[in-house]
Coordinates of C-alpha atoms and ligand atoms in Angstrom, one line a residue:
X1 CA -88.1 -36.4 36.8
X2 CA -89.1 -34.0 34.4
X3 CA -87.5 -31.0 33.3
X4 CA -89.5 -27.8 32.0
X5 CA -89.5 -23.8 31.6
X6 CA -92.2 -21.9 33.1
X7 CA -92.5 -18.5 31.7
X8 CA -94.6 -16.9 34.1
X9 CA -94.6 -14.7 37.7
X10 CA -93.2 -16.4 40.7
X11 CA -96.0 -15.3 42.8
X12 CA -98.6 -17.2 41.0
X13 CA -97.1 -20.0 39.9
X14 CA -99.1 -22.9 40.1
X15 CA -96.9 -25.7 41.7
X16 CA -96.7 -28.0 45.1
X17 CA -93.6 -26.3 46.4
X18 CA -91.5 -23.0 45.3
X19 CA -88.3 -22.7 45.8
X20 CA -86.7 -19.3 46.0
X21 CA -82.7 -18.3 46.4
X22 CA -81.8 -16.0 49.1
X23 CA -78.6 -14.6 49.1
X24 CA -78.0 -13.4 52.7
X25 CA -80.2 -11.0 54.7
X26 CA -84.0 -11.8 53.4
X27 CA -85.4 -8.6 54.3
X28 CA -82.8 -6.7 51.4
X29 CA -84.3 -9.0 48.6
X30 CA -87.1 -7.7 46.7
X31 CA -88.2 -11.5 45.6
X32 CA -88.5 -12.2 49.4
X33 CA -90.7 -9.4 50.3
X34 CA -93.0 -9.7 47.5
X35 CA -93.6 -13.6 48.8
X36 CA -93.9 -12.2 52.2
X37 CA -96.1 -9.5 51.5
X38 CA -98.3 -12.0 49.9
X39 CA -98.4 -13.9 52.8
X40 CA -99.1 -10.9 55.6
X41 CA -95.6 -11.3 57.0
X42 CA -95.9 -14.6 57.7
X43 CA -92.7 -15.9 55.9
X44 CA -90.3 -13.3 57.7
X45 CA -92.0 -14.2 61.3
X46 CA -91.1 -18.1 59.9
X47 CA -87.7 -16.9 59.2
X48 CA -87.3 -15.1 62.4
X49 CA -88.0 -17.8 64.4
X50 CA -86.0 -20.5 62.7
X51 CA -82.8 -18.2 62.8
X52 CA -83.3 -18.1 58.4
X53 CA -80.7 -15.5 57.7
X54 CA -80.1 -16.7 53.5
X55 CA -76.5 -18.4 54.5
X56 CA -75.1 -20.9 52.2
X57 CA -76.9 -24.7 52.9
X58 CA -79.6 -22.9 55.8
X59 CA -83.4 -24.1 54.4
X60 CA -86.6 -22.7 55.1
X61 CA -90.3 -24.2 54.8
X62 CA -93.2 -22.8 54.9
X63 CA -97.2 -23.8 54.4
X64 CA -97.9 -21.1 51.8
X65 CA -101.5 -22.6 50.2
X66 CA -104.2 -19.9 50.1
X67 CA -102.2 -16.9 49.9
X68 CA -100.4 -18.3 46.7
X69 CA -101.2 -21.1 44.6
X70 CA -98.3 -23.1 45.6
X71 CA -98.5 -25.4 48.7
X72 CA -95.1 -24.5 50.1
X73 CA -92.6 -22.1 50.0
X74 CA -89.0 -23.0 50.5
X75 CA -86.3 -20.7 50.9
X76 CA -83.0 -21.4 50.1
X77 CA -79.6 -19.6 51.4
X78 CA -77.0 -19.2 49.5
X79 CA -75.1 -16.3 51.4
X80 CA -73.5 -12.9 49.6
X81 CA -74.3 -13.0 46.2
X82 CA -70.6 -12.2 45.2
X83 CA -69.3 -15.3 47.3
X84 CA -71.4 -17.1 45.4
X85 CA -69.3 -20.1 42.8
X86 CA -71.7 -21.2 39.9
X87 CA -71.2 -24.9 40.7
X88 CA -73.5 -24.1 44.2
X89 CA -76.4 -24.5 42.1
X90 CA -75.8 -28.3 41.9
X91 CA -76.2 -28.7 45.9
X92 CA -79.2 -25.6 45.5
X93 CA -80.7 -27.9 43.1
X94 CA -80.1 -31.2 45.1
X95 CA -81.7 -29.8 48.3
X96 CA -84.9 -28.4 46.3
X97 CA -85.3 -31.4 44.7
X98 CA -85.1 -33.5 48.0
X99 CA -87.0 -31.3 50.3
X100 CA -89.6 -32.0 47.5
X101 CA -89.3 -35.7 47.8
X102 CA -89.4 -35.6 51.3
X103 CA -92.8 -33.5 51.3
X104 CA -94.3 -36.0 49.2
X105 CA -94.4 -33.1 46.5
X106 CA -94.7 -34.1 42.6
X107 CA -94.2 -30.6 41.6
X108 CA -91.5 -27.9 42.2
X109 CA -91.0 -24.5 40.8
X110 CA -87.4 -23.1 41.1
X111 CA -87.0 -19.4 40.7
X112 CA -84.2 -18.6 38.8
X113 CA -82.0 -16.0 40.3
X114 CA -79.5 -15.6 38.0
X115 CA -80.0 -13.8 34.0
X116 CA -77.7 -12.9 31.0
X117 CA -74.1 -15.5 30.7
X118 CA -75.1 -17.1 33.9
X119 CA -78.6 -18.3 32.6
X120 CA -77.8 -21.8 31.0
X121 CA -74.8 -22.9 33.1
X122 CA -77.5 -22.2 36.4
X123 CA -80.2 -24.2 34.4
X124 CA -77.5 -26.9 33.5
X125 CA -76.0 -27.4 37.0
X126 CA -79.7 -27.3 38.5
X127 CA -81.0 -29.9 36.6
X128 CA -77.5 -31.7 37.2
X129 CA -78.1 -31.3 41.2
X130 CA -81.9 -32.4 41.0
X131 CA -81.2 -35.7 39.2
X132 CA -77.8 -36.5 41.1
X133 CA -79.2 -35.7 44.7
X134 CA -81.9 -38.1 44.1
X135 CA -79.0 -40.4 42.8
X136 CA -78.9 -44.1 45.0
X137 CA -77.8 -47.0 44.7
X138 CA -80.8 -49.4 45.5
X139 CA -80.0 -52.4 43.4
X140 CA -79.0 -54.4 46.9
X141 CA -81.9 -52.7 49.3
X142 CA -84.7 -54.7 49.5
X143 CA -87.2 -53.0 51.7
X144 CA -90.3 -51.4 50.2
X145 CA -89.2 -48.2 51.2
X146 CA -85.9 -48.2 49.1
X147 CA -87.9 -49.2 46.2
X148 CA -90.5 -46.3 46.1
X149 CA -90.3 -44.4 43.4
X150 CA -89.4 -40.8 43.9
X151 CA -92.8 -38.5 44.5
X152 CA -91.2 -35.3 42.5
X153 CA -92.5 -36.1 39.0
X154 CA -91.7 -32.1 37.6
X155 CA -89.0 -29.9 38.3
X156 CA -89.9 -26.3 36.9
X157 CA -87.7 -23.8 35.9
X158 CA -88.8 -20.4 36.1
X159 CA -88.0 -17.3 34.9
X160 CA -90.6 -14.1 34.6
X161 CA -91.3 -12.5 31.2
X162 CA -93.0 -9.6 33.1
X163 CA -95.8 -9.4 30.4
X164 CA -93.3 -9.4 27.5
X165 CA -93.4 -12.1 25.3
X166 CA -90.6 -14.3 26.1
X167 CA -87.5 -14.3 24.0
X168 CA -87.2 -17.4 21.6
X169 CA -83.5 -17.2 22.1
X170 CA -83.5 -17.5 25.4
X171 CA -86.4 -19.8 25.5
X172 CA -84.0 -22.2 23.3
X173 CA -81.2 -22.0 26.0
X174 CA -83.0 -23.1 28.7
X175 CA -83.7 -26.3 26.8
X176 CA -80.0 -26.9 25.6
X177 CA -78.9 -26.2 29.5
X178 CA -81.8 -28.7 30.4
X179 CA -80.7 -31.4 27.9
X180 CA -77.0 -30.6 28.9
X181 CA -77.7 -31.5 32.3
X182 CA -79.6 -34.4 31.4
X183 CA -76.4 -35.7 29.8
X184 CA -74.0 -35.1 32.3
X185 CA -76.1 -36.3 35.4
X186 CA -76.9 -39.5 33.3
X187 CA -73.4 -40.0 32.7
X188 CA -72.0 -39.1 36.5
X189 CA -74.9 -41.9 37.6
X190 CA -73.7 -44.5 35.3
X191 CA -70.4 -43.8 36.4
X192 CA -71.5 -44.2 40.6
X193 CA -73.2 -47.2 39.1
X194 CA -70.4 -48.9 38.1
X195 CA -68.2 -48.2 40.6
X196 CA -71.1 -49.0 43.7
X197 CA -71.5 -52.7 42.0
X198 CA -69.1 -54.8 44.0
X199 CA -66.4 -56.6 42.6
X200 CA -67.8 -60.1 42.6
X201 CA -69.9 -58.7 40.2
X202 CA -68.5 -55.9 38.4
X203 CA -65.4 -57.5 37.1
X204 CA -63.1 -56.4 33.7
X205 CA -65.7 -58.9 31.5
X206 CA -68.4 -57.0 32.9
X207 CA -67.4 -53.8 32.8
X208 CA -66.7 -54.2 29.2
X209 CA -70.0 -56.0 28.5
X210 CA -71.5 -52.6 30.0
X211 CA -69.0 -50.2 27.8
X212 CA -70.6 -52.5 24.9
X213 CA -73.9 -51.6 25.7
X214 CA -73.1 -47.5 26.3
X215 CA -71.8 -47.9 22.6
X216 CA -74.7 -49.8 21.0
X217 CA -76.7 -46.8 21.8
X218 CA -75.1 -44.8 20.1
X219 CA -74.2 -45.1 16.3
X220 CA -71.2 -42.8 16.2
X221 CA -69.5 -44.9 18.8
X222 CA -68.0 -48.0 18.2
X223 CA -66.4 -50.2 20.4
X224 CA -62.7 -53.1 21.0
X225 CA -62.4 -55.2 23.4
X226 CA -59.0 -56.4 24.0
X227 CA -58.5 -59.8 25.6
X228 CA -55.9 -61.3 27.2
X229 CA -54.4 -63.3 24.2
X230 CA -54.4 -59.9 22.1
X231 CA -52.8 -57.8 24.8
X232 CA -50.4 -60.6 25.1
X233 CA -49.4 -60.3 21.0
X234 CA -49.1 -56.4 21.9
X235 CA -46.7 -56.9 24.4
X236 CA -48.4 -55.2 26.9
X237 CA -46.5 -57.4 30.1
X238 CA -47.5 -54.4 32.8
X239 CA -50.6 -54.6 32.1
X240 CA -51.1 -58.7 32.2
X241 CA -48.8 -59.7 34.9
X242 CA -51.0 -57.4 37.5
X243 CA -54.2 -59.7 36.3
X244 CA -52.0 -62.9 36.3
X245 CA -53.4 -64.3 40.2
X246 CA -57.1 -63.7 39.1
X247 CA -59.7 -65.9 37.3
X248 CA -60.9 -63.5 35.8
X249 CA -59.7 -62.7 32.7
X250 CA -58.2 -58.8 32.2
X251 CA -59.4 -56.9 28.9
X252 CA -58.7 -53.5 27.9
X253 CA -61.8 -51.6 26.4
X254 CA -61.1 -49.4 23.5
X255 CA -63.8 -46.6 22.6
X256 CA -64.3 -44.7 19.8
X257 CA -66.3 -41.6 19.0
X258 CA -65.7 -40.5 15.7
X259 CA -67.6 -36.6 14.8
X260 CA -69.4 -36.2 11.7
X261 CA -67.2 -33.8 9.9
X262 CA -63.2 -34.3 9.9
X263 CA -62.0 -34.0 13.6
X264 CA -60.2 -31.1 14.8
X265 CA -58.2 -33.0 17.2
X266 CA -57.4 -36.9 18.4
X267 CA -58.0 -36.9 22.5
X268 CA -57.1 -40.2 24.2
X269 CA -59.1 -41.1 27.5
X270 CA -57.4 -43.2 29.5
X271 CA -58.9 -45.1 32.7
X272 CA -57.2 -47.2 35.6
X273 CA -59.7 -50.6 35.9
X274 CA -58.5 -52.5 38.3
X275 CA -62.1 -53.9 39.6
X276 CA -60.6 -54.6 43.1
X277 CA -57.5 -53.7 44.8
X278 CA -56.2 -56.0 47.2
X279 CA -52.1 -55.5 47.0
X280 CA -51.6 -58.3 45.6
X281 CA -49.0 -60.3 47.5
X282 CA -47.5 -57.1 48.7
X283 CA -51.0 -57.6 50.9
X284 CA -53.4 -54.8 51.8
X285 CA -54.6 -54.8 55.3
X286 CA -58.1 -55.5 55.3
X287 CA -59.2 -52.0 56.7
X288 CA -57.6 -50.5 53.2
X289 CA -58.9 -53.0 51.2
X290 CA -62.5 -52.6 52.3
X291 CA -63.8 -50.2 49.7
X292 CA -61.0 -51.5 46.6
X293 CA -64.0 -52.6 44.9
X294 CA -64.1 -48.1 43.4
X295 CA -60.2 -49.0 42.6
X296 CA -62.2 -49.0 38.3
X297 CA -62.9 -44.8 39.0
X298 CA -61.1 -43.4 36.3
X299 CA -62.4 -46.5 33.6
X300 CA -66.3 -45.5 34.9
X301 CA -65.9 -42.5 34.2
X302 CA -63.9 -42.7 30.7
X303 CA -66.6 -45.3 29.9
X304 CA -69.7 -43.4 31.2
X305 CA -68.6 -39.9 29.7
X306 CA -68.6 -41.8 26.1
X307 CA -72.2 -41.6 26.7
X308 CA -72.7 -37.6 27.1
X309 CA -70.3 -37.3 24.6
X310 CA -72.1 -39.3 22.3
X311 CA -75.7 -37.5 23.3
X312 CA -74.2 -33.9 22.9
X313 CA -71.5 -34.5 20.2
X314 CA -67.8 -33.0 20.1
X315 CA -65.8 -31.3 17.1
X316 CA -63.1 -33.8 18.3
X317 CA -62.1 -37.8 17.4
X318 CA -62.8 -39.3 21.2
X319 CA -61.1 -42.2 22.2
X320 CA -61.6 -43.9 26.0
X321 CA -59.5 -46.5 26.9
X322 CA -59.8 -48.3 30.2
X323 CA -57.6 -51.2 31.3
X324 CA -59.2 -53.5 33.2
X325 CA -58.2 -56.4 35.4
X326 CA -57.7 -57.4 39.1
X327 CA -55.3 -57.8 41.5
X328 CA -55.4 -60.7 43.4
X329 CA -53.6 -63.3 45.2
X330 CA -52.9 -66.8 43.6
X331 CA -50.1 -68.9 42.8
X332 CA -50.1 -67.7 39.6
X333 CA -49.6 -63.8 41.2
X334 CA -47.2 -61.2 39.8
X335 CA -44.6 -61.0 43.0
X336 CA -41.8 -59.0 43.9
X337 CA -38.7 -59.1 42.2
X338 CA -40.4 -59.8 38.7
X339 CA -38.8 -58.0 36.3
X340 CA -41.8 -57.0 33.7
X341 CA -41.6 -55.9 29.8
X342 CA -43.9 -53.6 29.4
X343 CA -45.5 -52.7 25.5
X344 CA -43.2 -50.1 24.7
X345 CA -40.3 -52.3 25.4
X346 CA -39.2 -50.6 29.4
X347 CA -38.0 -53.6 31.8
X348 CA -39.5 -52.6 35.4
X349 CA -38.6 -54.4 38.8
X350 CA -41.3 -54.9 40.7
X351 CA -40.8 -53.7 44.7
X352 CA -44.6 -53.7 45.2
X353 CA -47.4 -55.5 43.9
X354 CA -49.5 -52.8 45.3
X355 CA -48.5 -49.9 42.7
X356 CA -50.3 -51.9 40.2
X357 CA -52.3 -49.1 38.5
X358 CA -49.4 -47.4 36.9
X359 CA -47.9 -50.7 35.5
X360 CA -52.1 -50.9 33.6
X361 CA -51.8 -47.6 33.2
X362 CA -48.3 -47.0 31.6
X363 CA -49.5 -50.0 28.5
X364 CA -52.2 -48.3 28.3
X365 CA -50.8 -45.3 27.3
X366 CA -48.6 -47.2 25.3
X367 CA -51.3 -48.7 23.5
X368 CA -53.1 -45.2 22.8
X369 CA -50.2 -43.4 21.8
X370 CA -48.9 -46.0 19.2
X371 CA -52.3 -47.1 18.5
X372 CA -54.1 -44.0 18.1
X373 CA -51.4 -41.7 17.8
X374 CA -53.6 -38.6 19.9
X375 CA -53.0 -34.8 20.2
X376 CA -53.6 -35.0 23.7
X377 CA -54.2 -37.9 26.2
X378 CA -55.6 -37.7 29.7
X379 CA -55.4 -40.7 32.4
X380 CA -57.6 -40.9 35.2
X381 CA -56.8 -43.2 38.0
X382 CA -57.5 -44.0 41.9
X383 CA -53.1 -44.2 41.9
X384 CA -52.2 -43.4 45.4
X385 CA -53.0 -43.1 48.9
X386 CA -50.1 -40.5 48.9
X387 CA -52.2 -37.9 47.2
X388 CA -54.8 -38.0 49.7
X389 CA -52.9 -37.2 51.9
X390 CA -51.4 -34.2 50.3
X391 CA -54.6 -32.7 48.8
X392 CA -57.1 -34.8 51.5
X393 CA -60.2 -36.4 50.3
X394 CA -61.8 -34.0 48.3
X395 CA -59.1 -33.1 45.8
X396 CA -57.3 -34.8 42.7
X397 CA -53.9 -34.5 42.1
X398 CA -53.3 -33.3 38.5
X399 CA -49.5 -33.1 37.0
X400 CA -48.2 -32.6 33.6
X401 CA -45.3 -30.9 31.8
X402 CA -48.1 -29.3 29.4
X403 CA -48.7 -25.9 31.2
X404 CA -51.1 -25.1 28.1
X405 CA -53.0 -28.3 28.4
X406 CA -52.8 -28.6 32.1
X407 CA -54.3 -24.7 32.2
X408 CA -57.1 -25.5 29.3
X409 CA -58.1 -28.6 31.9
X410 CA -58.3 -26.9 35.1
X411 CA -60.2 -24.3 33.7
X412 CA -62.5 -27.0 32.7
X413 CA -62.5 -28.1 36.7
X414 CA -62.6 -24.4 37.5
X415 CA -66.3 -24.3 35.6
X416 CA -67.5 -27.4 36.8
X417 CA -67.2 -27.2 40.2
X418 CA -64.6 -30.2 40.7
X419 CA -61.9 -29.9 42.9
X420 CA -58.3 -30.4 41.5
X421 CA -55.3 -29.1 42.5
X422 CA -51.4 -29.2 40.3
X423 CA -48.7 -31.2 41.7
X424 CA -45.5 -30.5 40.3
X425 CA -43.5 -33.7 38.2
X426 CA -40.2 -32.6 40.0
X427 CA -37.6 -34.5 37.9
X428 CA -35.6 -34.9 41.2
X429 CA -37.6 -37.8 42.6
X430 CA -36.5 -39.9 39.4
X431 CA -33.8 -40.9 41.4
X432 CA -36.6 -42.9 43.5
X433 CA -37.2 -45.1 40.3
X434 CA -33.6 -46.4 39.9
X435 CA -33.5 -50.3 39.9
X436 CA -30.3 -52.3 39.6
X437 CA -31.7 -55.0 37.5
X438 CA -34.4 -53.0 35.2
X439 CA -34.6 -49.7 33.4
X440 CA -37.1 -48.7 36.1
X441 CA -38.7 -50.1 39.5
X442 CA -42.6 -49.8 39.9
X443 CA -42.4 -47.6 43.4
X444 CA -40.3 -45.0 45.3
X445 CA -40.5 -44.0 48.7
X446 CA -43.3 -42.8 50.9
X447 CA -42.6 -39.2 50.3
X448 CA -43.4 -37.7 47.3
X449 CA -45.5 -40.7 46.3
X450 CA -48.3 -39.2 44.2
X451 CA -45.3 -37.4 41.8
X452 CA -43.2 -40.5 41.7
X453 CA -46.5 -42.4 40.2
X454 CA -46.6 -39.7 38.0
X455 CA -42.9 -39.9 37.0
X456 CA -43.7 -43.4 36.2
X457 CA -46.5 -42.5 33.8
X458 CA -44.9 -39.7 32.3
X459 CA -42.1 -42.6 31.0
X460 CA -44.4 -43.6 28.9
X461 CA -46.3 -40.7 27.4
X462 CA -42.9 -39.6 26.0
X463 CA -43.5 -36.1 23.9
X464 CA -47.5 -36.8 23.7
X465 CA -49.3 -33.8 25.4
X466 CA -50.4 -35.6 28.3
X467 CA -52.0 -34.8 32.0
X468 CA -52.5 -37.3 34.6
X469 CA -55.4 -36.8 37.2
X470 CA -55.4 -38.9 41.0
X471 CA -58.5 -39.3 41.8
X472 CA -58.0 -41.6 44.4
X473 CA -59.5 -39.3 47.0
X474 CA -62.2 -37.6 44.7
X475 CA -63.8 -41.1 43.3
X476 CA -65.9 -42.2 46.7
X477 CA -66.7 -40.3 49.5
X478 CA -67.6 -41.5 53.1
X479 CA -68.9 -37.8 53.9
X480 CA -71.6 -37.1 51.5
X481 CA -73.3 -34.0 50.6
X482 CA -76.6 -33.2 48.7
X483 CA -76.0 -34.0 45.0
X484 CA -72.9 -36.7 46.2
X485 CA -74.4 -39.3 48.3
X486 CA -72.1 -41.7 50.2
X487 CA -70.1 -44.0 47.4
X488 CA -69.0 -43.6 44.4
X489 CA -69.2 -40.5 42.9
X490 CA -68.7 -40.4 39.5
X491 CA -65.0 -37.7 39.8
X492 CA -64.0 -36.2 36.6
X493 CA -66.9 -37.1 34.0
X494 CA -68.5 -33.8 34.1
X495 CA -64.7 -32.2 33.9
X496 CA -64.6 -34.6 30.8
X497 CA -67.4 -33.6 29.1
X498 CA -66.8 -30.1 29.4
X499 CA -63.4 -30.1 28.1
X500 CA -64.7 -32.1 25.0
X501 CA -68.3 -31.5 24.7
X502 CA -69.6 -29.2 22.0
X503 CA -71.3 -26.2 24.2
Ligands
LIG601 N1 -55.7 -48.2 44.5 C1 -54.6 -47.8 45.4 C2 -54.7 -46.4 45.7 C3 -55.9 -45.9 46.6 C4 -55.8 -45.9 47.9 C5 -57.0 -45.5 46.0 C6 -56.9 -45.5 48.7 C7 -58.1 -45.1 46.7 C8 -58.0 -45.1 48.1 C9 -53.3 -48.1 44.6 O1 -53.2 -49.1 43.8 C10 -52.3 -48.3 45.7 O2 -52.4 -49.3 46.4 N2 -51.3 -47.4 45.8 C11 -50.3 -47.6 46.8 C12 -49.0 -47.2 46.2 C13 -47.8 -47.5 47.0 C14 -47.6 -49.0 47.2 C15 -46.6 -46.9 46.3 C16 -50.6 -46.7 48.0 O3 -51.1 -45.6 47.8 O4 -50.4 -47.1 49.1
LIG602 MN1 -52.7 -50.9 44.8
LIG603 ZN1 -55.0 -49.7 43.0

């Protein structure tokens, strides 16, 4: 799909299908009654008698050819203008460039409603919504109808001149917003990509094999793998014993995106891999095993934002870091009542092999704060089931003892449209951690569950400005909506990118 700017009068633009925002009651809108008018009435009769009223996610078609150029008019409802959140545009976007699709239109002109600040973040997030809402994962359908290509070959962006000549600087926005979007929505569908893949195939080798190829695309980017031998010499015994019952050998992928000029700060990246999830011998039931295969979220999307990151550069020294492994059943398993050593030298008693991601995770930010010694570092991880059920599906859990940080990032979430939510690191449920034997044990009890994970982290951050995001809700959804299809969706790359992409 191709992106452009047309510079010319809705009315006669020359395209299959025209899509025009309607915030709330059509007949107040002077964009509506200039279409209808041009049509002898015909599109508020249509609206009339489809109940159209311009609410958020109502649609309305109409054969327009004749009157106008266009084929089709679509009208889109987006409710009171002042409701209206900026991240809507993805789903406006999504549904214009489906509707499209499904009309067998290869062309579609999207009047843009909004002007001034608003102009390149709409653009960015429409172009986002078009190519996300058409996202699917195919690579295991095998009819011909899953393999046609999609019909919408142009997505037009227009905005009206009104006779003037059209100003070069806003001309020049419009493409940044349009390559922005690009970058993001390429990103996001690597990300879904990775995480769709099932597990017999997307295991820690592979996943680094395709964080190899993101940064052989790229020269700024370069990239370490880590296997298991090395991690052993770092003394990173979290992170290996969780990989111990699988074949498959666990590697923690190191990359690095180093900015022309000196970097204003170090930011660390961190990403829970485990490429499936089944308890280990503290056993999942199958039910909650099922879809352990998106248990790599926060590494697909640490790997995949590298990418944008890359593509749009950053005044900052990037690293991601996603460790990656599995955790199985075998007789060489991890059980309970190990006693582990992790890499900065904390014993932890093991009281459930299913609380694996914080033992990867906690050498992991071992391994980026000695190694890299960062300004800030982020984790993002599917931890707990306990977060979803204090924020539901939808929402990640975000805690940190860095109320600047913290603020800088959800303001990040805030613009993009991502739902997160603070939970606070109450010291009190420390006292869950205590073990007799070690200095810590890996789990506490059932309430408070997504803060004691966090606790656990936070252990090993130390002083580092640090923020820990649960996406273990966020990363897949069974409840889709236009521009996040069923699966995987791709959680906290474009919050990523917009905390450390130049804009
Ligand atoms: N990967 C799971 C968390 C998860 C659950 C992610 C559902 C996505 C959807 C994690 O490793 C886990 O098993 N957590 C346990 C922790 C418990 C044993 C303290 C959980 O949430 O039950
Ligand atoms: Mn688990
Ligand atoms: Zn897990």
């Amino acid at each position: 799909m191709e992106f452009t700017h047309l510079i010319e009068p809705a009315l006669t633009a020359s395209v299959d299908l025209i899509a025009l925002v309607v915030y709330g009651d059509p007949s107040k809108d002077a964009q509506w009654k200039a279409f209808d008018a041009a049509l002898g009435g015909a599109l508020s009769a249509a609206a009339k008698a489809e109940n159209f009223e311009g609410k958020p996610s109502q649609v309305l078609t109409m054969w327009s050819k004749g009157p106008l150029k266009a084929q089709r008019v679509l009208a889109l409802g987006a409710g009171a203008r002042a409701d209206q959140k900026l991240p809507s545009f993805r789903d406006l976007g999504a549904v214009a460039g489906q509707t499209a699709a499904k009309l067998g239109a290869t062309s579609l002109g999207f009047v843009l409603p909004t002007a001034g600040a608003k102009l390149g973040t709409t653009v960015q997030l429409l172009v986002e919504g078009a190519l996300l809402g058409s996202y699917k994962f195919a690579r295991y359908l095998t009819s011909d109808d899953a393999k046609k290509p999609n019909p919408l070959k142009s997505f037009g962006i227009i905005t009206d001149a009104k006779g003037k000549k059209p100003l070069a600087a806003e001309v020049k926005h419009v493409k940044a917003a349009i390559e922005r979007g690009e970058a993001v929505a390429k990103a996001v569908a690597k990300a879904r990509d990775l995480i769709n893949e099932p597990a017999a195939h997307m295991t820690p080798t592979q996943l680094a094999h395709e964080a190899t190829e993101i940064a052989k695309r790229h020269p700024q980017l370069s990239i370490t793998v880590l296997g298991a031998k090395k991690c052993e010499e770092l003394g990173m015994g979290m992170f290996l014993a969780v990989g111990k019952g699988s074949e498959q050998e666990s590697k923690l992928i190191h990359i690095t995106y180093k900015p022309a000029k000196k970097p204003k700060k170090k930011i660390a990246l961190i990403g829970k891999g485990v490429t499936f999830d089944s308890g280990g011998y503290s056993l999942k039931p199958s039910n909650a095993m099922e879809d352990m295969k998106i248990d790599m979220s926060g590494a697909a999307a640490v790997i995949a934002a590298m990418d944008a990151i890359a593509t749009l550069g950053s005044e900052h020294e990037i690293h991601a870091i996603a460790a990656c492994c599995e955790n199985l059943v075998s007789g060489r398993a991890y059980k309970l009542g190990d006693v582990l050593t992790s890499m900065d030298g904390t014993t932890v008693e093991i009281n459930n092999t299913d609380a694996e991601g914080r033992l990867t995770l906690g050498d992991a930010i071992t391994y980026a704060r000695t190694k890299i010694d960062p300004d800030e570092m982020f984790d993002f991880a599917t931890l707990t089931g306990a977060c979803m059920v204090a924020l539901g599906p939808y929402t990640a859990g975000v805690m940190s003892d860095h109320d600047r940080l913290l603020k800088d990032w959800m303001a990040c979430a805030d613009a993009t449209g991502e739902d997160m939510w603070r939970l606070p690191l109450n010291p009190r449920l420390r006292e869950q951690l205590k073990s007799p034997i070690a200095d810590m044990r890996n789990t506490g009890d059932r309430m408070g569950g997504a803060i004691t994970a966090g606790l656990f982290l936070k252990t090993f951050a130390k002083g580092t400005p640090w923020v820990h995001v649960d996406l273990a809700g966020p990363a897949s959804v069974s409840n889709g909506r236009p521009h996040q299809p069923k699966g995987g969706t791709g959680f906290a790359v474009a919050t990523i990118i917009q905390y450390v992409a130049r804009s």
